[in-house]
Structures are given as C-alpha cells and as structure tokens.
C-alpha cells in the first residue's frame, strides 16, 4: 500500500510538470530537446500507470529464474541500490532538463551580469554571466551521460570486435591484434585523446571519437579471454559440425556468453569516460562554452574560486556523484552477474 | 629473469616506433597544408613552398615520418609557437614533471599501503569503515577537482601554501612548498584505489592456511602480518599500481594545469591549444615513452617480488 501511495505521488508530480510545460508554456515539440523530454515523460507516465494498475506484468519478469537470482545478489548490498536510485534521478534530470530547469542554461542575465551566492531564487547561485547554476548543472547531466554512453559504445564495439577476432582465430592473428592494441595502449589515454583533438578540433562529436578510441585494451582483453574459454566447449564444436559460419558462431554463441562481463566493464568505463570528458573540458579542449558541461563550468569556476566558490563546488559534486554511482553500480553488478570472470 | 628484463627492454623499440607512428598518423588528420598552418596568414606562396621543401611536406607518408623523427631527435624540429627546438623546450620542463610524478607516487604508496593493511587487520573497525568509505568516494573524484579544493582550503581559506607555480628544485624549501599541494592532489586517486586493493588482497591472503600454521607455531602477530601475509598480498597491489599509472599520467596533465606547474603535461595542453603540431608530437611522444618506462619498472619490480613465476 505504501509503495502504491509513493507511486501515486510520483505520478501526480509528473503529470503536474507535464501539464505546466505542455499546456501553460506550450513546450511540446518545437525543438529537439523538447521532443526528447516529451517522449521521455510520456513513457514515464505510462510505466508509472502500469505499475499502479497492472503490476502483474512486472512480476512475470521477476519470476524468470535468471533475473530472480540476479535481483537477490544485487539486493544484498546497499551500494547498488543507492546507485540505482541516484542514477535514475540523474537520468531523469538529463532527459527532463528543459522541463524542470527553472532558467535557461545559456541565457545571459544582462540586468545582473555578475556572480551571486546561492539563494532561494537561484539554488546553486549564478555564474559570472548571471546564469543560473542549478539549471546549468541539470543540463550538464545530459552532456555527461550522452557523451559518456556514446564514447563507451564506440569503445566497446571496437574493443569487442578486436577481442572476438583475436580470440576466435588465435595464433598469429591474435598475436598481431593484441600487440597492436598494447602499443595503442602505451599512450596514456588522456594524451591520446589530446592528440586526436589537436588534429580533429574540439566539439562534441570529436570528443566522443577521441574518448571512444582510447583504452580499447580493456574490452578486447576481456572478450578475448571469454572467447578462449568458450571456444573449446562442445556446443561450439557442434555448431561448427553443423556447418555454422564463423560469424554466426561469434554472434550466436560467443557474444551472448560474454555479455554479462561486458555490461560490468561498460558500467565502470562510463564512469571513467565521464571523468576524462570532464577533464578535457576543464582544460578547455573538450566541450566548448556556452554549452553547459560540468568540466567547462569548473574551468570557468576556477577563475572565480575565491569570490564565488559555488561556481566550482556544484559542478564538481555533480561529477563526483555521477561517477561514484556508476562505480557503485558496476561493483554491485559484478557481484550479481559474474563473481569470477573479472578480477 | 635477466632474459625477461632484456626481452622487455627490446619490446620498447617496437613500442616507441609504434607510438610515434600513431601520433604522426593522427597529426596527418589535420586538415589543410601544414606549412600554411605553421606560417599563419599573410604569407607568400614562396614562403610556403620553402617550408614545404624544408620539412618535406610534399614527400610520401613514410618519408615524412622518418624526417619528422630524425628532425625531432637531432633537435631540428622547431615549435611554431615558441620558435625554439621542440626537444629543448621539453627537456627544460621534464624535471618538473618527473618531480611531481615521483613525489605523488611516493606519497600514494606511503599512505595507501599502510591504510589498506591496517583496514584489513582491523576489519570492520571504525578505521576500516571510514577509510574505505573515503576511498570509495576518492576513486570517483576527478584529480583536478581535488586540486581546486586543495587550493581553496590551503591557499585561500588557510593561506599556508602557495596556490600555483614552480618554486625551484625539490630539495629547496620553496620548491617543496610549491610541490606539496599538486603532489597530494595527484596522489589522491591512486591512494584511494591502492588502499582498496591492498585491503582486499590482504583479506584474501589472511585466509590462507600457512598463516594458521605460523600462528600455531607461535610466530608474533606483527611478523605474521608483515612478513607472511603482506609479502604475498603485494602482487595484486603492484599490478594495480601499474594499472593506475595511466590514470596518474592523465591526472598529471590536469594537475599541472590547475597549479600552473611548468611541466610537459601543461606544455602538451598549450601545444594543442595553439595548434602547434610539432610540439604536440614531441611532448606526447616523450610523455608516452616516460609512461612505457615506468610500466617497465613496475614489471621488473613485479618479477623481483614474485619469485614463484619464472619468466622465460
């Protein structure tokens, strides 16, 4: 009963936010960020309604033996649960930023173009252009998550393909690929990203590429070791005997077996990617102002550290909390999914 | 074992060639004619042609690569922004980076390993819980943010240490005072991760049977922990330190920028900002070679500590 009550309150809040934005401020479909927010809130309302009215759909999921075991392991520690709640909030902030942010993140307040301390009007204070820090931190979540996820996606697809090739074919192919990856890895990853940015220039797309192609070694080593374990199993030989092609074996037998380790590694890599992107933006070589990114805000904030410490503290805390949540989630998932495969 | 070390030293050659090739390859992605970029606006076509001739920009890829490498090593490669030889500019700043890196490595080891050992020995004590809580947060804090916080606390709020700049060599008082904040800020991530690993690795070895044997023989608890448990726990710890080095090298660039530390990392950032391709090439190449050398050192230490594995 208590759970239903909380769900009901959440639904009411969500409906109120949508009512206010859709009907009073008519922010529905006029720009890309509104489209995202609208679609996200419709899905959210739908899920909340389902949870309230027809919970049985979700119970079926829980009855699945595999999920049940995972849930049980996952629920053992507090870290994972806390991380899930915080990450849900951060995701919510990222998608709903245009609906819940009290001010525009980039609009300069010409009547008050100076920093001001946190107050009731501006919860996190304002920066040196009079822009609301709370709105900027909210909008920063979408950059951090978006770039983080995209970079890890690039990273994983490259690393996994290399690892699959090296592990499956073995021998000389394995040696050549792994040596090349090792050499690639002997450039510390921020430096490699710097070199790529110096060639391609700054901008979100280039950052994703730069961060995505560094640190391939983690994914390729992991995939390679899983492939080595599975390659010798009977069902792979059976599939081979039946005439399955190499590609088919890789994607139908070997990839599904390595997916749980990959999820754990990806979760941990997202945290690292967010840190690297923040670092690059802090150096002024990542995401460029006026886009509200946490690293960029810290870069600006350092200049005003003495007069306006809130300009540094809040974006910094946002980075720490996000990365910490991804790390905690990764640790909890590792315990739940595969206690032995990762070190 | 010496055969192993020599083999690792020989492996350095393809690594250095590979790294320089990668960096050179990345630099080729820069759009436009490099000579025109180097000279800036308002140049005559003759000047561009002369520079093209001088640096061999019209030659094919592999010849340009060898020219670049040769010019870099003989000191003929000039920085665009500083107008000086790349290798000299880097050489002047290398000591500052090495001082910073070495001191933070020493701090990290001296703080993290005792913390981890005590946390493992006194498992579930207040010290254990507190230190591991801090360490869990510590691995998620970006190094540059730690630096900013340190500046705020130790230079602004309690003005006891200088907030930025280089004070001289490490053995002078002024040099050390300037070095303390950046070195501590750089070491935090490594302290956090190494103390976590030390703790879990110690807990693993403390379950072993030979510790029970040693205890039943009446060996003092101090010797059991330090000699029997810790020495065996060291292997994963060293591995982790090796893995953390990449993070530390990255952190060094950020920390050098936060504290205006005149090191190679900050030089690399400046070079990227001013689109000074020769300097980007040189500084990143030198830092990567440094990184490979430190990794080699870790591997050699690993061999000394782990006599059970024979390296052939």
Short mmCIF file of N, CA, C and O in Angstrom, two decimals, chain A residues 179-180 182-192 194-202 272 275-276 278-280 282-285 295 298 302 305-306 309 312-317 319-321 323-325 327-328 331 343, chain B residues 11 14-15 18-19 22-23 26-31 136-137 139-142 144-145 148-149 151-152 156 196 243 246-247 249-251 253-254 257-259 265 268-269 271-273 275 277 280 283-284 287-289 291-292:
data_model
loop_
_atom_site.label_atom_id
_atom_site.label_comp_id
_atom_site.label_asym_id
_atom_site.label_seq_id
_atom_site.Cartn_x
_atom_site.Cartn_y
_atom_site.Cartn_z
N UNK A 179 49.20 -7.28 -29.85
CA UNK A 179 50.39 -6.42 -29.78
C UNK A 179 50.05 -5.00 -30.21
O UNK A 179 50.49 -4.03 -29.61
N UNK A 180 49.26 -4.91 -31.29
CA UNK A 180 48.87 -3.57 -31.77
C UNK A 180 48.06 -2.83 -30.71
O UNK A 180 48.29 -1.64 -30.44
N UNK A 182 48.23 -3.33 -27.57
CA UNK A 182 49.14 -2.96 -26.48
C UNK A 182 49.90 -1.68 -26.81
O UNK A 182 50.07 -0.82 -25.94
N UNK A 183 50.37 -1.59 -28.04
CA UNK A 183 51.10 -0.38 -28.44
C UNK A 183 50.17 0.83 -28.37
O UNK A 183 50.50 1.89 -27.85
N UNK A 184 48.95 0.64 -28.89
CA UNK A 184 47.93 1.70 -28.84
C UNK A 184 47.71 2.13 -27.41
O UNK A 184 47.51 3.30 -27.10
N UNK A 185 47.77 1.15 -26.48
CA UNK A 185 47.51 1.43 -25.08
C UNK A 185 48.71 2.05 -24.38
O UNK A 185 48.58 2.51 -23.26
N UNK A 186 49.90 2.03 -25.03
CA UNK A 186 51.03 2.60 -24.29
C UNK A 186 51.06 4.12 -24.37
O UNK A 186 51.94 4.74 -23.79
N UNK A 187 50.11 4.71 -25.06
CA UNK A 187 49.94 6.15 -24.93
C UNK A 187 48.87 6.35 -23.86
O UNK A 187 47.75 5.88 -24.03
N UNK A 188 49.21 7.03 -22.75
CA UNK A 188 48.19 7.24 -21.71
C UNK A 188 46.94 7.86 -22.33
O UNK A 188 47.04 8.73 -23.19
N UNK A 189 45.74 7.39 -21.91
CA UNK A 189 44.57 7.67 -22.74
C UNK A 189 44.19 9.14 -22.86
O UNK A 189 43.70 9.56 -23.90
N UNK A 190 44.46 9.94 -21.81
CA UNK A 190 44.12 11.37 -21.97
C UNK A 190 45.02 12.00 -23.02
O UNK A 190 44.59 12.83 -23.82
N UNK A 191 46.30 11.53 -23.06
CA UNK A 191 47.23 12.08 -24.05
C UNK A 191 46.80 11.72 -25.46
O UNK A 191 46.85 12.54 -26.37
N UNK A 192 46.35 10.47 -25.62
CA UNK A 192 45.89 10.04 -26.94
C UNK A 192 44.67 10.88 -27.36
O UNK A 192 44.59 11.36 -28.50
N UNK A 194 44.02 13.83 -26.33
CA UNK A 194 44.53 15.18 -26.64
C UNK A 194 45.06 15.24 -28.06
O UNK A 194 44.77 16.19 -28.80
N UNK A 195 45.85 14.23 -28.43
CA UNK A 195 46.43 14.22 -29.77
C UNK A 195 45.33 14.21 -30.83
O UNK A 195 45.40 14.95 -31.82
N UNK A 196 44.30 13.39 -30.60
CA UNK A 196 43.22 13.30 -31.59
C UNK A 196 42.48 14.63 -31.67
O UNK A 196 42.15 15.11 -32.76
N UNK A 197 42.24 15.24 -30.49
CA UNK A 197 41.53 16.53 -30.50
C UNK A 197 42.37 17.59 -31.20
O UNK A 197 41.85 18.43 -31.94
N UNK A 198 43.69 17.53 -30.98
CA UNK A 198 44.54 18.54 -31.63
C UNK A 198 44.45 18.42 -33.15
O UNK A 198 44.62 19.40 -33.86
N UNK A 199 44.18 17.21 -33.63
CA UNK A 199 44.06 17.05 -35.08
C UNK A 199 42.66 17.36 -35.58
O UNK A 199 42.48 18.04 -36.58
N UNK A 200 41.65 16.84 -34.87
CA UNK A 200 40.27 16.97 -35.36
C UNK A 200 39.60 18.26 -34.92
O UNK A 200 38.63 18.69 -35.53
N UNK A 201 40.12 18.86 -33.83
CA UNK A 201 39.45 20.04 -33.29
C UNK A 201 38.46 19.64 -32.20
O UNK A 201 38.15 18.46 -32.04
N UNK A 202 37.96 20.64 -31.46
CA UNK A 202 37.04 20.34 -30.37
C UNK A 202 35.63 20.16 -30.91
O UNK A 202 35.41 20.23 -32.12
N UNK A 272 34.64 6.27 -16.01
CA UNK A 272 35.95 6.78 -16.43
C UNK A 272 35.78 7.76 -17.58
O UNK A 272 36.41 8.83 -17.60
N UNK A 275 34.76 11.08 -16.44
CA UNK A 275 35.90 11.78 -15.83
C UNK A 275 36.82 12.36 -16.91
O UNK A 275 37.28 13.50 -16.80
N UNK A 276 37.09 11.57 -17.95
CA UNK A 276 38.02 12.03 -18.99
C UNK A 276 37.41 13.22 -19.74
O UNK A 276 38.09 14.22 -19.99
N UNK A 278 35.19 15.29 -18.64
CA UNK A 278 35.21 16.45 -17.74
C UNK A 278 36.60 17.05 -17.70
O UNK A 278 36.77 18.27 -17.72
N UNK A 279 37.61 16.17 -17.66
CA UNK A 279 38.99 16.65 -17.62
C UNK A 279 39.34 17.44 -18.87
O UNK A 279 39.89 18.53 -18.79
N UNK A 280 38.97 16.89 -20.02
CA UNK A 280 39.28 17.59 -21.28
C UNK A 280 38.54 18.92 -21.34
O UNK A 280 39.10 19.94 -21.76
N UNK A 282 37.62 20.65 -18.84
CA UNK A 282 38.25 21.54 -17.86
C UNK A 282 39.47 22.22 -18.47
O UNK A 282 39.75 23.38 -18.20
N UNK A 283 40.21 21.48 -19.31
CA UNK A 283 41.39 22.06 -19.96
C UNK A 283 41.00 23.04 -21.06
O UNK A 283 41.86 23.70 -21.62
N UNK A 284 39.70 23.09 -21.37
CA UNK A 284 39.25 23.97 -22.44
C UNK A 284 39.34 23.30 -23.80
O UNK A 284 39.19 23.95 -24.82
N UNK A 285 39.60 21.99 -23.80
CA UNK A 285 39.75 21.29 -25.08
C UNK A 285 38.62 20.32 -25.34
O UNK A 285 38.64 19.58 -26.30
N UNK A 295 32.62 19.97 -16.78
CA UNK A 295 34.04 20.30 -16.85
C UNK A 295 34.27 21.74 -17.28
O UNK A 295 35.11 22.46 -16.73
N UNK A 298 33.63 24.02 -14.43
CA UNK A 298 34.73 24.04 -13.47
C UNK A 298 35.88 24.90 -13.98
O UNK A 298 36.54 25.59 -13.21
N UNK A 302 37.18 28.04 -11.75
CA UNK A 302 38.49 28.18 -11.09
C UNK A 302 38.96 29.62 -11.07
O UNK A 302 39.64 30.05 -10.14
N UNK A 305 37.43 31.30 -8.01
CA UNK A 305 37.41 30.39 -6.87
C UNK A 305 37.27 31.15 -5.55
O UNK A 305 36.54 30.74 -4.66
N UNK A 306 37.96 32.29 -5.44
CA UNK A 306 37.96 32.99 -4.16
C UNK A 306 36.63 33.70 -3.94
O UNK A 306 36.01 33.59 -2.89
N UNK A 309 33.01 30.46 -4.82
CA UNK A 309 33.34 29.02 -4.81
C UNK A 309 32.20 28.13 -5.30
O UNK A 309 32.46 27.03 -5.80
N UNK A 312 32.41 26.39 -8.64
CA UNK A 312 33.19 25.17 -8.80
C UNK A 312 32.58 23.99 -8.06
O UNK A 312 32.61 22.86 -8.53
N UNK A 313 32.03 24.30 -6.87
CA UNK A 313 31.63 23.20 -5.98
C UNK A 313 30.50 22.37 -6.59
O UNK A 313 30.59 21.14 -6.62
N UNK A 314 29.47 23.03 -7.13
CA UNK A 314 28.30 22.25 -7.57
C UNK A 314 28.57 21.39 -8.81
O UNK A 314 28.23 20.20 -8.80
N UNK A 315 29.21 21.91 -9.85
CA UNK A 315 29.55 21.01 -10.97
C UNK A 315 30.48 19.87 -10.53
O UNK A 315 30.32 18.73 -10.95
N UNK A 316 31.43 20.22 -9.63
CA UNK A 316 32.35 19.19 -9.13
C UNK A 316 31.60 18.09 -8.41
O UNK A 316 31.82 16.89 -8.65
N UNK A 317 30.66 18.49 -7.53
CA UNK A 317 29.87 17.49 -6.81
C UNK A 317 29.06 16.65 -7.79
O UNK A 317 28.92 15.43 -7.61
N UNK A 319 29.82 15.81 -10.82
CA UNK A 319 30.71 14.80 -11.43
C UNK A 319 30.95 13.67 -10.44
O UNK A 319 30.81 12.49 -10.77
N UNK A 320 31.30 14.05 -9.19
CA UNK A 320 31.64 13.02 -8.20
C UNK A 320 30.46 12.07 -8.00
O UNK A 320 30.62 10.85 -8.03
N UNK A 321 29.27 12.64 -7.81
CA UNK A 321 28.11 11.79 -7.52
C UNK A 321 27.81 10.87 -8.70
O UNK A 321 27.56 9.67 -8.52
N UNK A 323 29.87 9.80 -11.16
CA UNK A 323 30.90 8.79 -11.34
C UNK A 323 30.83 7.76 -10.22
O UNK A 323 30.93 6.54 -10.45
N UNK A 324 30.63 8.26 -9.00
CA UNK A 324 30.52 7.35 -7.85
C UNK A 324 29.38 6.37 -8.05
O UNK A 324 29.52 5.16 -7.79
N UNK A 325 28.23 6.85 -8.54
CA UNK A 325 27.09 5.96 -8.75
C UNK A 325 27.41 4.90 -9.78
O UNK A 325 27.08 3.72 -9.59
N UNK A 327 30.36 3.75 -10.49
CA UNK A 327 31.31 2.81 -9.88
C UNK A 327 30.61 1.84 -8.94
O UNK A 327 30.88 0.64 -8.97
N UNK A 328 29.71 2.39 -8.10
CA UNK A 328 28.99 1.52 -7.16
C UNK A 328 28.13 0.52 -7.91
O UNK A 328 28.08 -0.67 -7.57
N UNK A 331 30.30 -2.19 -9.35
CA UNK A 331 30.71 -3.16 -8.33
C UNK A 331 29.57 -4.10 -7.98
O UNK A 331 29.76 -5.32 -7.88
N UNK A 343 38.61 -9.63 -12.54
CA UNK A 343 39.48 -9.80 -11.37
C UNK A 343 38.95 -9.03 -10.18
O UNK A 343 38.26 -8.06 -10.29
N UNK B 11 61.39 -5.00 -26.36
CA UNK B 11 60.00 -4.70 -26.72
C UNK B 11 59.76 -3.19 -26.78
O UNK B 11 58.87 -2.71 -27.48
N UNK B 14 59.83 -1.61 -30.65
CA UNK B 14 58.59 -1.51 -31.44
C UNK B 14 57.55 -0.61 -30.81
O UNK B 14 56.79 0.06 -31.53
N UNK B 15 57.53 -0.54 -29.46
CA UNK B 15 56.54 0.32 -28.81
C UNK B 15 56.81 1.78 -29.16
O UNK B 15 55.89 2.50 -29.57
N UNK B 18 55.97 2.33 -32.72
CA UNK B 18 54.52 2.29 -32.89
C UNK B 18 53.86 3.56 -32.38
O UNK B 18 53.02 4.15 -33.07
N UNK B 19 54.27 4.00 -31.19
CA UNK B 19 53.66 5.19 -30.60
C UNK B 19 53.91 6.40 -31.49
O UNK B 19 53.00 7.18 -31.78
N UNK B 22 51.75 6.20 -34.54
CA UNK B 22 50.35 6.52 -34.25
C UNK B 22 50.18 8.04 -34.15
O UNK B 22 49.30 8.63 -34.77
N UNK B 23 51.09 8.67 -33.38
CA UNK B 23 50.98 10.12 -33.20
C UNK B 23 51.14 10.85 -34.53
O UNK B 23 50.40 11.77 -34.84
N UNK B 26 48.00 10.40 -36.52
CA UNK B 26 46.91 11.26 -36.06
C UNK B 26 47.11 12.69 -36.56
O UNK B 26 46.17 13.36 -36.98
N UNK B 27 48.38 13.13 -36.55
CA UNK B 27 48.65 14.50 -36.99
C UNK B 27 48.31 14.72 -38.46
O UNK B 27 48.04 15.84 -38.89
N UNK B 28 48.34 13.63 -39.23
CA UNK B 28 48.01 13.76 -40.65
C UNK B 28 46.53 14.06 -40.87
O UNK B 28 46.12 14.42 -41.96
N UNK B 29 45.73 13.86 -39.79
CA UNK B 29 44.30 14.13 -39.92
C UNK B 29 44.00 15.62 -39.94
O UNK B 29 42.89 16.02 -40.26
N UNK B 30 45.01 16.43 -39.56
CA UNK B 30 44.78 17.88 -39.55
C UNK B 30 44.46 18.34 -40.96
O UNK B 30 45.23 18.07 -41.89
N UNK B 31 43.34 19.02 -41.15
CA UNK B 31 43.00 19.47 -42.50
C UNK B 31 43.92 20.62 -42.93
O UNK B 31 44.43 21.37 -42.10
N UNK B 136 36.26 4.85 -1.44
CA UNK B 136 35.26 4.64 -2.48
C UNK B 136 34.89 5.95 -3.15
O UNK B 136 34.74 6.02 -4.37
N UNK B 137 34.76 7.00 -2.32
CA UNK B 137 34.47 8.30 -2.92
C UNK B 137 35.70 8.78 -3.70
O UNK B 137 35.58 9.30 -4.81
N UNK B 139 37.95 7.34 -5.47
CA UNK B 139 38.20 6.90 -6.84
C UNK B 139 37.27 7.60 -7.83
O UNK B 139 37.47 7.51 -9.03
N UNK B 140 36.24 8.28 -7.34
CA UNK B 140 35.31 8.94 -8.25
C UNK B 140 35.55 10.43 -8.38
O UNK B 140 34.86 11.10 -9.12
N UNK B 141 36.51 10.96 -7.63
CA UNK B 141 36.74 12.39 -7.67
C UNK B 141 37.76 12.71 -8.75
O UNK B 141 38.84 12.14 -8.75
N UNK B 142 37.44 13.60 -9.68
CA UNK B 142 38.45 13.96 -10.67
C UNK B 142 39.62 14.68 -10.01
O UNK B 142 39.40 15.50 -9.11
N UNK B 144 41.54 17.02 -10.92
CA UNK B 144 41.59 18.49 -10.97
C UNK B 144 40.66 19.11 -9.95
O UNK B 144 40.93 20.19 -9.43
N UNK B 145 39.55 18.42 -9.63
CA UNK B 145 38.64 18.97 -8.63
C UNK B 145 39.29 18.91 -7.25
O UNK B 145 39.18 19.85 -6.47
N UNK B 148 41.49 21.83 -7.06
CA UNK B 148 40.78 23.08 -6.81
C UNK B 148 40.40 23.19 -5.33
O UNK B 148 40.58 24.24 -4.70
N UNK B 149 39.90 22.08 -4.79
CA UNK B 149 39.51 22.08 -3.37
C UNK B 149 40.73 22.34 -2.49
O UNK B 149 40.67 23.13 -1.54
N UNK B 151 43.42 23.99 -3.27
CA UNK B 151 43.79 25.41 -3.38
C UNK B 151 42.87 26.24 -2.48
O UNK B 151 43.32 27.11 -1.74
N UNK B 152 41.57 25.91 -2.53
CA UNK B 152 40.62 26.69 -1.74
C UNK B 152 40.92 26.56 -0.24
O UNK B 152 40.91 27.55 0.48
N UNK B 156 43.58 29.62 0.06
CA UNK B 156 42.64 30.73 0.17
C UNK B 156 42.13 30.84 1.60
O UNK B 156 42.24 31.86 2.25
N UNK B 196 42.17 0.38 -1.42
CA UNK B 196 41.09 -0.63 -1.56
C UNK B 196 41.65 -1.99 -1.96
O UNK B 196 41.28 -3.02 -1.40
N UNK B 243 48.39 -0.52 -13.23
CA UNK B 243 47.19 -0.15 -13.99
C UNK B 243 46.79 1.30 -13.75
O UNK B 243 46.21 1.94 -14.62
N UNK B 246 48.36 4.92 -15.83
CA UNK B 246 47.79 5.65 -16.97
C UNK B 246 46.90 6.77 -16.46
O UNK B 246 46.95 7.91 -16.96
N UNK B 247 46.10 6.44 -15.44
CA UNK B 247 45.21 7.43 -14.84
C UNK B 247 46.04 8.56 -14.25
O UNK B 247 45.70 9.74 -14.35
N UNK B 249 49.09 9.56 -15.15
CA UNK B 249 49.68 10.38 -16.20
C UNK B 249 48.64 11.37 -16.73
O UNK B 249 48.95 12.53 -16.99
N UNK B 250 47.42 10.87 -16.89
CA UNK B 250 46.35 11.76 -17.33
C UNK B 250 46.10 12.83 -16.30
O UNK B 250 45.96 14.01 -16.62
N UNK B 251 46.06 12.39 -15.02
CA UNK B 251 45.82 13.33 -13.94
C UNK B 251 46.90 14.39 -13.89
O UNK B 251 46.63 15.56 -13.60
N UNK B 253 48.50 15.86 -16.23
CA UNK B 253 48.24 16.95 -17.18
C UNK B 253 47.26 17.95 -16.57
O UNK B 253 47.47 19.17 -16.61
N UNK B 254 46.19 17.38 -15.96
CA UNK B 254 45.18 18.25 -15.37
C UNK B 254 45.73 19.01 -14.18
O UNK B 254 45.52 20.21 -14.03
N UNK B 257 47.89 21.82 -15.05
CA UNK B 257 47.13 23.00 -15.49
C UNK B 257 46.50 23.73 -14.32
O UNK B 257 46.48 24.96 -14.29
N UNK B 258 45.98 22.96 -13.34
CA UNK B 258 45.34 23.61 -12.19
C UNK B 258 46.35 24.44 -11.42
O UNK B 258 46.08 25.57 -11.03
N UNK B 259 47.55 23.87 -11.20
CA UNK B 259 48.53 24.54 -10.35
C UNK B 259 49.56 25.34 -11.16
O UNK B 259 50.56 25.76 -10.59
N UNK B 265 53.16 18.09 -19.27
CA UNK B 265 51.72 17.92 -19.47
C UNK B 265 51.05 19.23 -19.86
O UNK B 265 50.27 19.31 -20.81
N UNK B 268 51.93 20.15 -23.28
CA UNK B 268 51.14 19.45 -24.30
C UNK B 268 49.80 20.13 -24.50
O UNK B 268 49.34 20.32 -25.64
N UNK B 269 49.16 20.52 -23.38
CA UNK B 269 47.86 21.19 -23.48
C UNK B 269 47.99 22.51 -24.24
O UNK B 269 47.20 22.81 -25.14
N UNK B 271 50.25 23.27 -26.36
CA UNK B 271 50.55 22.97 -27.76
C UNK B 271 49.27 22.65 -28.52
O UNK B 271 49.08 23.10 -29.65
N UNK B 272 48.36 21.89 -27.87
CA UNK B 272 47.10 21.56 -28.55
C UNK B 272 46.29 22.84 -28.75
O UNK B 272 45.71 23.06 -29.82
N UNK B 273 46.28 23.70 -27.70
CA UNK B 273 45.52 24.95 -27.80
C UNK B 273 46.02 25.82 -28.95
O UNK B 273 45.24 26.38 -29.69
N UNK B 275 47.60 24.86 -31.53
CA UNK B 275 47.69 24.06 -32.76
C UNK B 275 49.14 23.94 -33.23
O UNK B 275 49.43 24.05 -34.42
N UNK B 277 51.55 21.67 -33.96
CA UNK B 277 51.65 20.23 -34.18
C UNK B 277 53.01 19.62 -33.82
O UNK B 277 53.05 18.58 -33.18
N UNK B 280 53.02 19.21 -30.14
CA UNK B 280 52.09 18.17 -29.70
C UNK B 280 52.75 16.81 -29.88
O UNK B 280 52.79 15.97 -28.97
N UNK B 283 55.81 16.45 -27.28
CA UNK B 283 55.50 16.34 -25.85
C UNK B 283 54.73 15.05 -25.57
O UNK B 283 55.00 14.37 -24.57
N UNK B 284 53.80 14.68 -26.46
CA UNK B 284 53.05 13.45 -26.19
C UNK B 284 53.95 12.24 -26.38
O UNK B 284 53.86 11.26 -25.61
N UNK B 287 56.06 11.99 -23.18
CA UNK B 287 55.27 11.52 -22.05
C UNK B 287 54.94 10.04 -22.20
O UNK B 287 54.96 9.28 -21.23
N UNK B 288 54.65 9.61 -23.43
CA UNK B 288 54.32 8.19 -23.64
C UNK B 288 55.54 7.32 -23.37
O UNK B 288 55.41 6.25 -22.78
N UNK B 289 56.71 7.77 -23.80
CA UNK B 289 57.92 6.98 -23.55
C UNK B 289 58.16 6.89 -22.04
O UNK B 289 58.47 5.82 -21.51
N UNK B 291 55.91 6.98 -19.78
CA UNK B 291 54.88 6.06 -19.28
C UNK B 291 55.30 4.61 -19.50
O UNK B 291 55.20 3.77 -18.61
N UNK B 292 55.82 4.33 -20.70
CA UNK B 292 56.25 2.97 -21.01
C UNK B 292 57.41 2.57 -20.09
O UNK B 292 57.45 1.45 -19.58
#
